[in-house]
XYZ file of N, CA and C in Angstrom:
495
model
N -94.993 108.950 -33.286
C -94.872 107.786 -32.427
C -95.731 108.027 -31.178
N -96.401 107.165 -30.881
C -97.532 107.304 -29.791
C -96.376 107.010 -28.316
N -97.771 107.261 -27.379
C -97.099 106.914 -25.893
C -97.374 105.442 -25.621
N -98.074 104.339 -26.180
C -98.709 102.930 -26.291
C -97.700 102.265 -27.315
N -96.651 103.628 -28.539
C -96.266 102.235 -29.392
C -94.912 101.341 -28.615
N -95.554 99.807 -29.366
C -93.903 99.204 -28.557
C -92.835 99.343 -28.978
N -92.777 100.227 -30.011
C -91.111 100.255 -31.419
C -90.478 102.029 -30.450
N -90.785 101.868 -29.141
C -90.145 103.439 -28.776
C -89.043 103.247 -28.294
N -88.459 103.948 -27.764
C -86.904 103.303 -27.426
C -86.525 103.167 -26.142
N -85.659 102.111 -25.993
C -85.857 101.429 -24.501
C -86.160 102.555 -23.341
N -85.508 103.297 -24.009
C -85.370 104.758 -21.796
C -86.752 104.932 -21.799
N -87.593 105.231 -23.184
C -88.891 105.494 -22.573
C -89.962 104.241 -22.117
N -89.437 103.200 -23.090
C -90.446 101.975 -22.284
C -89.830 101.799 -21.223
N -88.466 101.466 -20.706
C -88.356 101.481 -18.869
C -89.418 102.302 -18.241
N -89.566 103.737 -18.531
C -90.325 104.538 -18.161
C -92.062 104.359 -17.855
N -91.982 103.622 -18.647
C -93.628 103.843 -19.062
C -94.170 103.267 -17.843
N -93.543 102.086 -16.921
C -94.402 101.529 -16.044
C -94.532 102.287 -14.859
N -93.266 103.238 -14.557
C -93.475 104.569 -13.836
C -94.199 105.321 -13.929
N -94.829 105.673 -15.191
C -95.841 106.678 -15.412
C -97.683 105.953 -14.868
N -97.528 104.303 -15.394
C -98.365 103.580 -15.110
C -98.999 103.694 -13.202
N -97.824 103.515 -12.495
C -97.684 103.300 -10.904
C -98.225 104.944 -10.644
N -97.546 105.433 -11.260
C -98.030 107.580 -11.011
C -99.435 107.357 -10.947
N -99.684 107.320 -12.532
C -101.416 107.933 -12.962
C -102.196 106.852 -11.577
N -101.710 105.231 -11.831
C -102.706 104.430 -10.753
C -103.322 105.265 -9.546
N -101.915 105.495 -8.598
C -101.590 105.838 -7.325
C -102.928 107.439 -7.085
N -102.212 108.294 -8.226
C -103.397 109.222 -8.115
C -104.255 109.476 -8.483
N -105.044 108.161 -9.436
C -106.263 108.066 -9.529
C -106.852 107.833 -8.305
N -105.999 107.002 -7.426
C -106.871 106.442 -6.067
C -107.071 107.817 -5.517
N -106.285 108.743 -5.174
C -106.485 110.031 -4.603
C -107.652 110.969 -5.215
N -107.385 110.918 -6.795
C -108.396 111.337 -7.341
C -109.912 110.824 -7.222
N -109.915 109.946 -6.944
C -111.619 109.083 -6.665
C -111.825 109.367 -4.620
N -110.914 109.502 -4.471
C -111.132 110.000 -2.952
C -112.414 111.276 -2.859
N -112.042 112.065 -3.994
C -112.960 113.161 -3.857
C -113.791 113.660 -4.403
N -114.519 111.706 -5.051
C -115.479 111.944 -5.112
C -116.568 112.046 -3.612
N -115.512 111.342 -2.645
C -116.648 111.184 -1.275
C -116.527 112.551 -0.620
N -114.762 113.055 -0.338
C -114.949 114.236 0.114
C -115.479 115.271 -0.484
N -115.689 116.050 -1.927
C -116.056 117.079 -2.119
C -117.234 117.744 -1.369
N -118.369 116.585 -2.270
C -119.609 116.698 -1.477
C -119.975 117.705 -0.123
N -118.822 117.067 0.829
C -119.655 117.150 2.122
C -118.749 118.191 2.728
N -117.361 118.488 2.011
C -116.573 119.742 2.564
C -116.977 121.281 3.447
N -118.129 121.349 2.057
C -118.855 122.572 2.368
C -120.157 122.921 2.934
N -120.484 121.357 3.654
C -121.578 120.692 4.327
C -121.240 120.503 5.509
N -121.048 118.995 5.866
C -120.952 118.046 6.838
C -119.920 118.797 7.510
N -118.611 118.756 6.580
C -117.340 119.298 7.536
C -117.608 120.367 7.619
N -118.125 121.254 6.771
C -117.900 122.837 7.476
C -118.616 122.864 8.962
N -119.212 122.339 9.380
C -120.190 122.328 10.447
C -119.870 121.757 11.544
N -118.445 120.919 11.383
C -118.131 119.893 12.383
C -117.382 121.243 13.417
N -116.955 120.859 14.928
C -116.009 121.681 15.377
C -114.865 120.994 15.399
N -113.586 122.352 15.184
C -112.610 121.919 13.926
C -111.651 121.639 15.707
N -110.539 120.828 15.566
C -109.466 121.431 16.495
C -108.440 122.311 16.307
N -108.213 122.438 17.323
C -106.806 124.139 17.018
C -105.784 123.481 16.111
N -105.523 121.854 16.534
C -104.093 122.161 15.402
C -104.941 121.646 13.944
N -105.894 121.670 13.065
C -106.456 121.136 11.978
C -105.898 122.197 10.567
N -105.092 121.726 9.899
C -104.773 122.402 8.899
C -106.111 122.894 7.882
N -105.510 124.118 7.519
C -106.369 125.144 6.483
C -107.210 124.289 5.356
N -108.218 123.873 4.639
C -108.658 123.150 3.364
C -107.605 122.920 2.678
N -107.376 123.898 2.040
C -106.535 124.086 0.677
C -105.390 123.067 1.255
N -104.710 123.254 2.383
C -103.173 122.267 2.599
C -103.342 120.888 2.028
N -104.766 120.183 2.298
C -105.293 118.810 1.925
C -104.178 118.287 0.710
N -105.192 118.813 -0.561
C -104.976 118.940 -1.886
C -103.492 118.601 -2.156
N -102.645 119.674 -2.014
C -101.176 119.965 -1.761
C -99.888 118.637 -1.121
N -100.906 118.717 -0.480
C -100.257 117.426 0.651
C -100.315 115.621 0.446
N -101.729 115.536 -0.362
C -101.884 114.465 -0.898
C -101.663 114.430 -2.563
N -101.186 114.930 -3.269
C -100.767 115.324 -4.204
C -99.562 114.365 -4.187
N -98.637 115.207 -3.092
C -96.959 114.784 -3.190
C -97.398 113.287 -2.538
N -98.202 113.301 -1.656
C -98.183 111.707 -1.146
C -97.961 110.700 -2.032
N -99.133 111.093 -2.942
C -99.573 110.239 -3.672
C -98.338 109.660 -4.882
N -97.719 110.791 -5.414
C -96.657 111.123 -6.446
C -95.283 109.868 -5.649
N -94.915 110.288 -3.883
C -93.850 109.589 -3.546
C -94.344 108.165 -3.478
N -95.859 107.535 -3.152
C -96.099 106.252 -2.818
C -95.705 105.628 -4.399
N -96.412 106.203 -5.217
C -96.150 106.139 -6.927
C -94.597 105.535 -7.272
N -93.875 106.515 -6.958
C -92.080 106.488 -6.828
C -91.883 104.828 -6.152
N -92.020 104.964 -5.065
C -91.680 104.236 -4.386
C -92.208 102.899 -4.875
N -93.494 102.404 -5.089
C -94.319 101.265 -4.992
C -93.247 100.768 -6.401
N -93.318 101.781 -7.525
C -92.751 101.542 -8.993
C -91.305 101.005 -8.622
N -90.372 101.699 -7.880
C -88.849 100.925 -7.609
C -88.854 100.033 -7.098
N -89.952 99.281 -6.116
C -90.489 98.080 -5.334
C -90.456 97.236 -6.392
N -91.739 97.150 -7.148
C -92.296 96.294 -8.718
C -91.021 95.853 -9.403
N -90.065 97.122 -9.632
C -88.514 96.693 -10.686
C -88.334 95.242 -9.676
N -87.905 95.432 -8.329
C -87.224 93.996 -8.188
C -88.157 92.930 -7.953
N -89.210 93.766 -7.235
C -90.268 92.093 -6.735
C -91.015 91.846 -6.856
N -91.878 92.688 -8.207
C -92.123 91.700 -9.468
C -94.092 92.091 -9.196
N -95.336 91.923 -9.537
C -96.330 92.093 -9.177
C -97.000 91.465 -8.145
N -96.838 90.286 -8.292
C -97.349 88.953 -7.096
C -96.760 89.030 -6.614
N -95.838 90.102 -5.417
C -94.976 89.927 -4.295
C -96.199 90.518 -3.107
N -95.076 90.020 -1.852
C -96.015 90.615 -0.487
C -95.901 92.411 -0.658
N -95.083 92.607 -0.856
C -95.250 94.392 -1.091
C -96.067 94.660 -2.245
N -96.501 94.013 -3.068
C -97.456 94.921 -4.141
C -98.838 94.439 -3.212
N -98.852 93.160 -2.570
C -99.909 92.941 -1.866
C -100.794 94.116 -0.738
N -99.433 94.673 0.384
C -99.950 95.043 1.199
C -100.170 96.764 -0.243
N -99.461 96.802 -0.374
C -99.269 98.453 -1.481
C -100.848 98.526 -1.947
N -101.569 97.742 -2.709
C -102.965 97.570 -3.078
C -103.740 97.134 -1.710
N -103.699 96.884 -0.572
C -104.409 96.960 0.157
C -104.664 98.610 0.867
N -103.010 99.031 0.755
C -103.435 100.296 1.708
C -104.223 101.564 0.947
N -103.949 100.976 -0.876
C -104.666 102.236 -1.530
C -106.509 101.773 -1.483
N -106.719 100.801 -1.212
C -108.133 100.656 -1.449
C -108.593 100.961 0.424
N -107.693 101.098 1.277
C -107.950 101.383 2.366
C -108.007 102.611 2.798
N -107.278 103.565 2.328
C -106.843 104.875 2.330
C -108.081 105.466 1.231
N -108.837 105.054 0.214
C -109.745 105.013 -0.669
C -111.053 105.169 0.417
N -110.935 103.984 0.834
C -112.121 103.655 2.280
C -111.814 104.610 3.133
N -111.301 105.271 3.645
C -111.392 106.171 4.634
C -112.258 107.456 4.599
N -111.920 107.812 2.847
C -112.997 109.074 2.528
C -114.283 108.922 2.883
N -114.528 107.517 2.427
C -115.942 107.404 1.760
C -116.500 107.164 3.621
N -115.578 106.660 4.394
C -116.352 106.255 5.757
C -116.359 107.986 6.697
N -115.583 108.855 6.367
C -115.601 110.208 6.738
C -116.071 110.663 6.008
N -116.110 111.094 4.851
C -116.780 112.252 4.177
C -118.238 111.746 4.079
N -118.300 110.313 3.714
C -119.837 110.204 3.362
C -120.842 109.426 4.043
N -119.959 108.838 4.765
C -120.907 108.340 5.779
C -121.444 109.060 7.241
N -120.181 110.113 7.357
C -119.885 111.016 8.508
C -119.554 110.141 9.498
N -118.930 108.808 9.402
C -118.681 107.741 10.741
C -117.407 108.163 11.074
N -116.803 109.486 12.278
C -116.114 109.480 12.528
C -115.060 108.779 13.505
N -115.913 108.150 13.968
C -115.417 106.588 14.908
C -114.781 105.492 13.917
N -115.791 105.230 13.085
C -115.449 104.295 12.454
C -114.355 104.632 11.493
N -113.984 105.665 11.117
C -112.818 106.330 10.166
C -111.635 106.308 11.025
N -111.940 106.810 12.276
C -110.558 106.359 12.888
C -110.293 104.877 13.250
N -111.706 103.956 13.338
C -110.770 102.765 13.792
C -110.040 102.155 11.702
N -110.498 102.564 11.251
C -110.460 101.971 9.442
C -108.813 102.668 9.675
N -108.683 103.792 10.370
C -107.752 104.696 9.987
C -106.295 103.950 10.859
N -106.761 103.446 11.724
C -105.824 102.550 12.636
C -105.485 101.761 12.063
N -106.000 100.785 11.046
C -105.816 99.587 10.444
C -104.890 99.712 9.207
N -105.205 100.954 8.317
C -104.536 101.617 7.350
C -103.084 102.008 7.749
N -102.856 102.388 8.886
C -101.997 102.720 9.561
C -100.753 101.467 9.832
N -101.507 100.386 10.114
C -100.993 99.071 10.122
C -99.951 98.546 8.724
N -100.853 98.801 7.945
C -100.502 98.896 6.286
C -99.554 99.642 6.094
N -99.460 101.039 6.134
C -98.768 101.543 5.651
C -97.254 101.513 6.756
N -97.011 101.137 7.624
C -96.095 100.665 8.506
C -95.333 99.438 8.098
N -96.048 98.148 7.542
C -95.978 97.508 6.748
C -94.994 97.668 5.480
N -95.844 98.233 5.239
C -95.380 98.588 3.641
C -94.027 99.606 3.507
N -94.178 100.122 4.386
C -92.614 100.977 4.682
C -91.559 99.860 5.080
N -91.606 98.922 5.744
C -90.715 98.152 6.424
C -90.534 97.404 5.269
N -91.633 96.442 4.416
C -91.153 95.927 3.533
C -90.445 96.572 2.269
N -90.954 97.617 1.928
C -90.369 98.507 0.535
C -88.953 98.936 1.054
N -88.437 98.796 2.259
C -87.067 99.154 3.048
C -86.618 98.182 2.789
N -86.882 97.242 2.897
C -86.240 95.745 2.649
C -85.794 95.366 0.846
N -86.544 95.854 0.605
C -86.408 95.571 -0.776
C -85.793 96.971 -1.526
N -85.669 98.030 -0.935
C -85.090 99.002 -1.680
C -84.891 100.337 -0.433
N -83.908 100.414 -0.166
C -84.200 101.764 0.892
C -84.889 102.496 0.279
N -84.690 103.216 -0.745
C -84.771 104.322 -1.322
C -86.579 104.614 -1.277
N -87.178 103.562 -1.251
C -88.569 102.862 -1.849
C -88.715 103.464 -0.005
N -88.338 102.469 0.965
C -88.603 102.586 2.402
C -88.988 104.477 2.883
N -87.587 104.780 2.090
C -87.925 106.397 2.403
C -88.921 107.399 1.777
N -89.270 106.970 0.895
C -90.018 107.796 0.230
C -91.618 107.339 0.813
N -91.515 106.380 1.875
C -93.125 105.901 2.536
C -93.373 106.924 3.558
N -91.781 107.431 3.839
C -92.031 107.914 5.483
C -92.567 109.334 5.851
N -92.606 110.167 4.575
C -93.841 110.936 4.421
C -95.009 110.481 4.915
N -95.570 109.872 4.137
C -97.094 109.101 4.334
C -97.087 108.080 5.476
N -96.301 107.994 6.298
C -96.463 107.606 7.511
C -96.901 108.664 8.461
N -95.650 109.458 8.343
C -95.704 110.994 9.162
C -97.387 111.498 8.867
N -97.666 111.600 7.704
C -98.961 112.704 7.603
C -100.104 111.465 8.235
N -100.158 110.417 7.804
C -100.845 109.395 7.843
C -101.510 109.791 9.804
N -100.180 109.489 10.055
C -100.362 109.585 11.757
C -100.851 110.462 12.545
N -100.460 112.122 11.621
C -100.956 112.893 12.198
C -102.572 113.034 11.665
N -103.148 112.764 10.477
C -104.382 111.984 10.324
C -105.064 111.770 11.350
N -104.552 110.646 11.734
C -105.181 109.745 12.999
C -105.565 110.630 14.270
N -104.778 111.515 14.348
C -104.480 112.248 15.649
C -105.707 113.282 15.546
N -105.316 113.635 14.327
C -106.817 114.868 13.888
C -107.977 114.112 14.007
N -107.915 113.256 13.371
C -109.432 112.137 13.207
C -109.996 112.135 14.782
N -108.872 111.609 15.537
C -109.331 111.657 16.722
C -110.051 112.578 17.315
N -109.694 113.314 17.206
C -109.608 114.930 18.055
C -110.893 115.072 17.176
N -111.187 115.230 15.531
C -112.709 115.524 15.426
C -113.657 114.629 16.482
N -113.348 113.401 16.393
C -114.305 112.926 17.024
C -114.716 112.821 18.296
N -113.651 113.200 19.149
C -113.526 114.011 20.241
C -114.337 114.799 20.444
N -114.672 115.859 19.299
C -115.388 117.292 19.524
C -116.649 116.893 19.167
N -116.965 116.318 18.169
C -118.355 116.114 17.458
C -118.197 114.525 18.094
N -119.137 114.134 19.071
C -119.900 113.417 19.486
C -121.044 112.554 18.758
């Protein structure tokens, strides 16, 4: 019996659209690096870093689980409010925004412009926490990771651009 057939039995088709929201969510993460790899061991190695800027490797690690809880969350959203709701709306805006951020830092090197993209994203995902709260706590909490890191993001973003002029 395949993972596509429809004769599987209900627990795993409930399932399947969870697995769907997973793979989506971290494909977006996964296409992120195609912009960052590139320039890691380039552009950024060269930038001056600030004191609080976490180690490389934490990145990876960190957007991993992001990606996995937005996944969780967006998928218990969808059960009640369906695809054409305002939360799948802003949910697909912040991944093609959060998408845009690489490509305006890693590959464009616009660190101005990554933090103001990064402000706006920020908007979104504030958003999207308040509404996925509304419609499911459980959904609300699992954003507030990716708020937290999101912000401190911003703060770093800043601070590069602070240093590198």
């Amino acid at each position: 019996m395949s993972f596509l057939d429809s004769t599987d039995d209900p627990k795993r088709a409930e399932r399947r659209p969870l697995l769907y929201f997973l793979l989506g969510t971290l494909a977006v993460g996964a296409s992120a690096s195609f912009f960052t790899e590139p320039s890691i061991s380039t552009w950024y190695a060269g930038l001056i870093r600030p004191s609080f800027a976490p180690p490389n490797w934490v990145f990876a690690p960190v957007w991993t689980t992001l990606y996995v809880l937005m996944g969780v969350a967006a998928w218990r959203v969808w059960r009640i409010a369906g695809t054409k709701s305002p939360e799948m709306g802003v949910y697909a805006a912040l991944l093609i925004f959060n998408l845009a951020w690489s490509a305006i830092f890693f590959s464009a090197h616009q660190i101005g412009l990554a933090l103001a993209e990064l402000c706006l994203l920020l908007v979104l995902i504030l958003a999207a926490t308040i509404l996925f709260w509304r419609r499911d706590r459980i959904a609300g909490l699992l954003f507030l990771p990716y708020l937290a890191w999101s912000s401190f993001a911003a703060a770093l973003n800043h601070a590069f651009w602070a240093l590198n002029p």
